[in-house]
Coordinates of N, CA and C in Angstrom, one line a residue:
M1 N -32.3 -18.6 121.1 CA -32.7 -20.1 120.7 C -31.8 -20.2 119.9
T2 N -31.2 -21.8 119.8 CA -30.6 -22.3 118.9 C -30.7 -22.6 117.5
V3 N -29.5 -23.0 116.9 CA -29.7 -23.0 115.6 C -30.6 -24.3 115.5
R4 N -30.2 -25.2 115.8 CA -31.3 -26.4 115.8 C -32.6 -26.0 116.3
E5 N -32.8 -25.1 117.2 CA -34.4 -24.8 117.5 C -35.0 -23.8 116.4
R6 N -33.9 -23.1 116.0 CA -34.6 -22.2 114.7 C -34.6 -23.4 113.6
L7 N -34.1 -24.1 113.2 CA -34.3 -25.2 112.1 C -36.0 -26.0 112.3
L8 N -36.2 -26.6 113.5 CA -36.9 -27.0 114.1 C -38.4 -26.2 113.9
Q9 N -38.5 -25.0 114.3 CA -39.3 -24.1 113.8 C -39.6 -23.7 112.7
E10 N -38.3 -23.7 111.9 CA -38.8 -23.7 110.6 C -39.4 -24.6 109.6
L11 N -39.4 -25.9 110.1 CA -39.3 -26.9 109.7 C -40.7 -27.2 109.9
A12 N -41.3 -26.9 111.0 CA -42.7 -27.0 111.4 C -43.3 -26.1 110.5
T13 N -43.3 -24.7 109.8 CA -44.2 -23.9 108.7 C -44.0 -24.6 107.5
L14 N -43.1 -25.5 106.8 CA -43.0 -26.1 106.0 C -44.3 -26.6 105.4
P15 N -44.4 -27.0 104.3 CA -45.7 -28.3 103.9 C -44.7 -29.2 103.7
D16 N -45.5 -30.1 103.7 CA -45.0 -31.9 103.7 C -44.8 -31.9 102.4
T17 N -44.8 -31.4 101.4 CA -44.5 -31.7 100.5 C -42.9 -31.2 100.1
A18 N -43.0 -30.1 100.3 CA -41.1 -29.5 100.6 C -40.3 -29.9 101.9
L19 N -40.5 -31.4 102.3 CA -40.0 -31.9 103.1 C -39.0 -32.9 102.4
P20 N -39.5 -33.8 101.5 CA -38.3 -34.3 101.0 C -37.1 -34.0 100.1
E21 N -37.4 -32.9 99.8 CA -36.1 -31.9 99.4 C -35.0 -31.3 100.4
I22 N -35.7 -30.8 101.5 CA -34.9 -30.9 102.7 C -34.5 -31.8 103.4
L23 N -34.8 -33.2 103.4 CA -34.4 -34.3 103.6 C -33.1 -35.0 102.7
D24 N -33.0 -34.6 101.3 CA -32.5 -34.8 100.5 C -31.1 -33.8 101.1
F25 N -31.5 -32.8 100.9 CA -30.1 -32.0 101.3 C -29.3 -32.1 102.7
I26 N -30.2 -32.6 104.0 CA -29.4 -33.1 104.8 C -28.5 -33.8 104.9
Q27 N -29.1 -35.3 103.9 CA -28.6 -36.2 103.7 C -27.4 -36.5 102.8
H28 N -27.4 -35.0 101.8 CA -26.1 -35.0 101.4 C -25.2 -34.3 102.1
L29 N -25.2 -33.2 102.9 CA -24.8 -32.5 103.8 C -24.0 -33.5 104.6
S30 N -24.6 -34.1 105.2 CA -24.5 -35.8 106.0 C -23.3 -36.3 105.5
T31 N -23.4 -36.9 104.6 CA -22.3 -37.4 103.1 C -21.2 -36.9 103.1
Q32 N -21.4 -35.4 102.7 CA -20.4 -34.5 102.5 C -19.8 -34.4 103.7
L33 N -19.5 -34.5 104.8 CA -19.2 -34.2 105.8 C -18.4 -35.4 106.3
D34 N -19.1 -36.3 106.2 CA -18.1 -37.8 106.4 C -16.8 -37.7 105.4
A35 N -17.0 -38.0 104.5 CA -16.4 -37.7 103.7 C -15.1 -36.7 104.1
E36 N -15.3 -35.9 104.5 CA -14.5 -34.6 104.7 C -13.6 -35.2 105.8
E37 N -14.4 -35.7 106.8 CA -14.0 -36.3 108.2 C -12.9 -37.6 107.6
A38 N -13.3 -38.1 106.7 CA -12.4 -39.5 106.3 C -11.4 -39.1 105.7
E39 N -11.3 -38.0 104.6 CA -10.2 -37.4 104.4 C -9.1 -36.7 105.2
E40 N -9.8 -36.2 106.2 CA -8.8 -35.5 107.1 C -8.1 -36.6 107.9
D41 N -8.8 -37.8 108.2 CA -8.2 -38.8 109.3 C -7.1 -39.4 108.5
E42 N -7.3 -40.0 106.6 CA -6.1 -40.4 106.2 C -5.2 -39.2 106.1
R43 N -5.5 -38.3 106.0 CA -4.0 -37.0 106.1 C -3.5 -37.1 107.4
D44 N -4.2 -37.5 108.6 CA -3.8 -37.7 110.0 C -2.8 -38.7 110.1
R45 N -3.3 -39.8 109.4 CA -2.6 -41.4 109.2 C -1.5 -41.4 108.6
A46 N -0.9 -40.7 107.3 CA -0.1 -40.3 106.6 C 1.1 -39.8 107.3
D47 N 0.5 -38.6 108.1 CA 1.5 -37.7 108.7 C 2.1 -38.6 110.1
A48 N 0.9 -39.3 110.6 CA 1.6 -40.6 111.9 C 2.7 -41.5 111.2
L49 N 2.5 -41.6 109.8 CA 3.7 -42.7 109.2 C 5.0 -42.4 109.1
I50 N 4.8 -40.8 108.9 CA 5.9 -40.2 108.2 C 6.7 -39.9 109.6
A51 N 5.9 -39.1 110.5 CA 6.7 -39.1 111.8 C 7.3 -40.5 112.1
L52 N 7.0 -41.7 112.6 CA 7.4 -43.0 112.8 C 8.5 -43.2 111.7
K53 N 8.5 -42.9 110.5 CA 9.8 -43.0 109.7 C 10.9 -42.4 110.0
E54 N 10.6 -41.3 110.5 CA 11.7 -40.4 110.8 C 12.1 -41.0 112.5
I55 N 11.2 -41.1 113.0 CA 11.5 -41.7 114.6 C 12.7 -43.1 114.2
Q56 N 12.0 -43.9 113.2 CA 13.1 -45.4 113.0 C 14.2 -45.0 112.8
Q57 N 14.2 -43.9 111.8 CA 15.6 -43.3 110.9 C 16.7 -42.2 112.0
E58 N 15.7 -41.8 112.6 CA 16.9 -40.8 113.5 C 16.8 -41.0 115.0
G59 N 16.0 -42.0 115.2 CA 15.7 -42.1 116.7 C 15.2 -40.9 117.5
T60 N 15.2 -40.9 118.8 CA 14.5 -40.0 119.6 C 15.6 -39.4 120.6
I61 N 15.5 -38.5 121.2 CA 15.8 -37.8 122.2 C 15.0 -37.8 123.6
A62 N 15.9 -37.7 124.7 CA 15.5 -37.4 125.6 C 14.8 -36.4 126.1
W63 N 13.7 -36.4 127.0 CA 12.6 -34.9 126.7 C 13.6 -33.9 127.6
E64 N 14.4 -34.5 128.9 CA 15.2 -33.5 129.3 C 16.4 -32.7 128.3
T65 N 17.0 -33.2 127.3 CA 18.0 -33.1 126.5 C 17.1 -32.1 125.9
L66 N 15.7 -32.1 125.1 CA 15.0 -31.1 124.5 C 14.7 -29.8 125.4
K67 N 14.5 -29.9 126.5 CA 14.2 -29.0 127.1 C 15.5 -28.3 127.7
A68 N 16.5 -29.0 127.3 CA 18.1 -28.1 127.7 C 18.2 -27.1 126.3
Q69 N 17.2 -27.6 125.4 CA 18.0 -27.1 123.9 C 17.1 -25.7 124.1
L70 N 16.4 -25.9 124.5 CA 15.6 -24.7 124.6 C 15.7 -23.4 125.9

């Protein structure tokens, strides 16, 4: 049984009065995960900009040259 199936099974046993709190928690968790993903995207973007600046300042080397150095 998957986690999703287990969650659905547990939800089916809860009284309707508990469902708003469960929904609130799920929405909070979703918002938190979205924020974490946005932060990671921003870090990736910043890293890419740094790499682009390095390429502009130092240039690049040919793949064959790099392989020969290894």
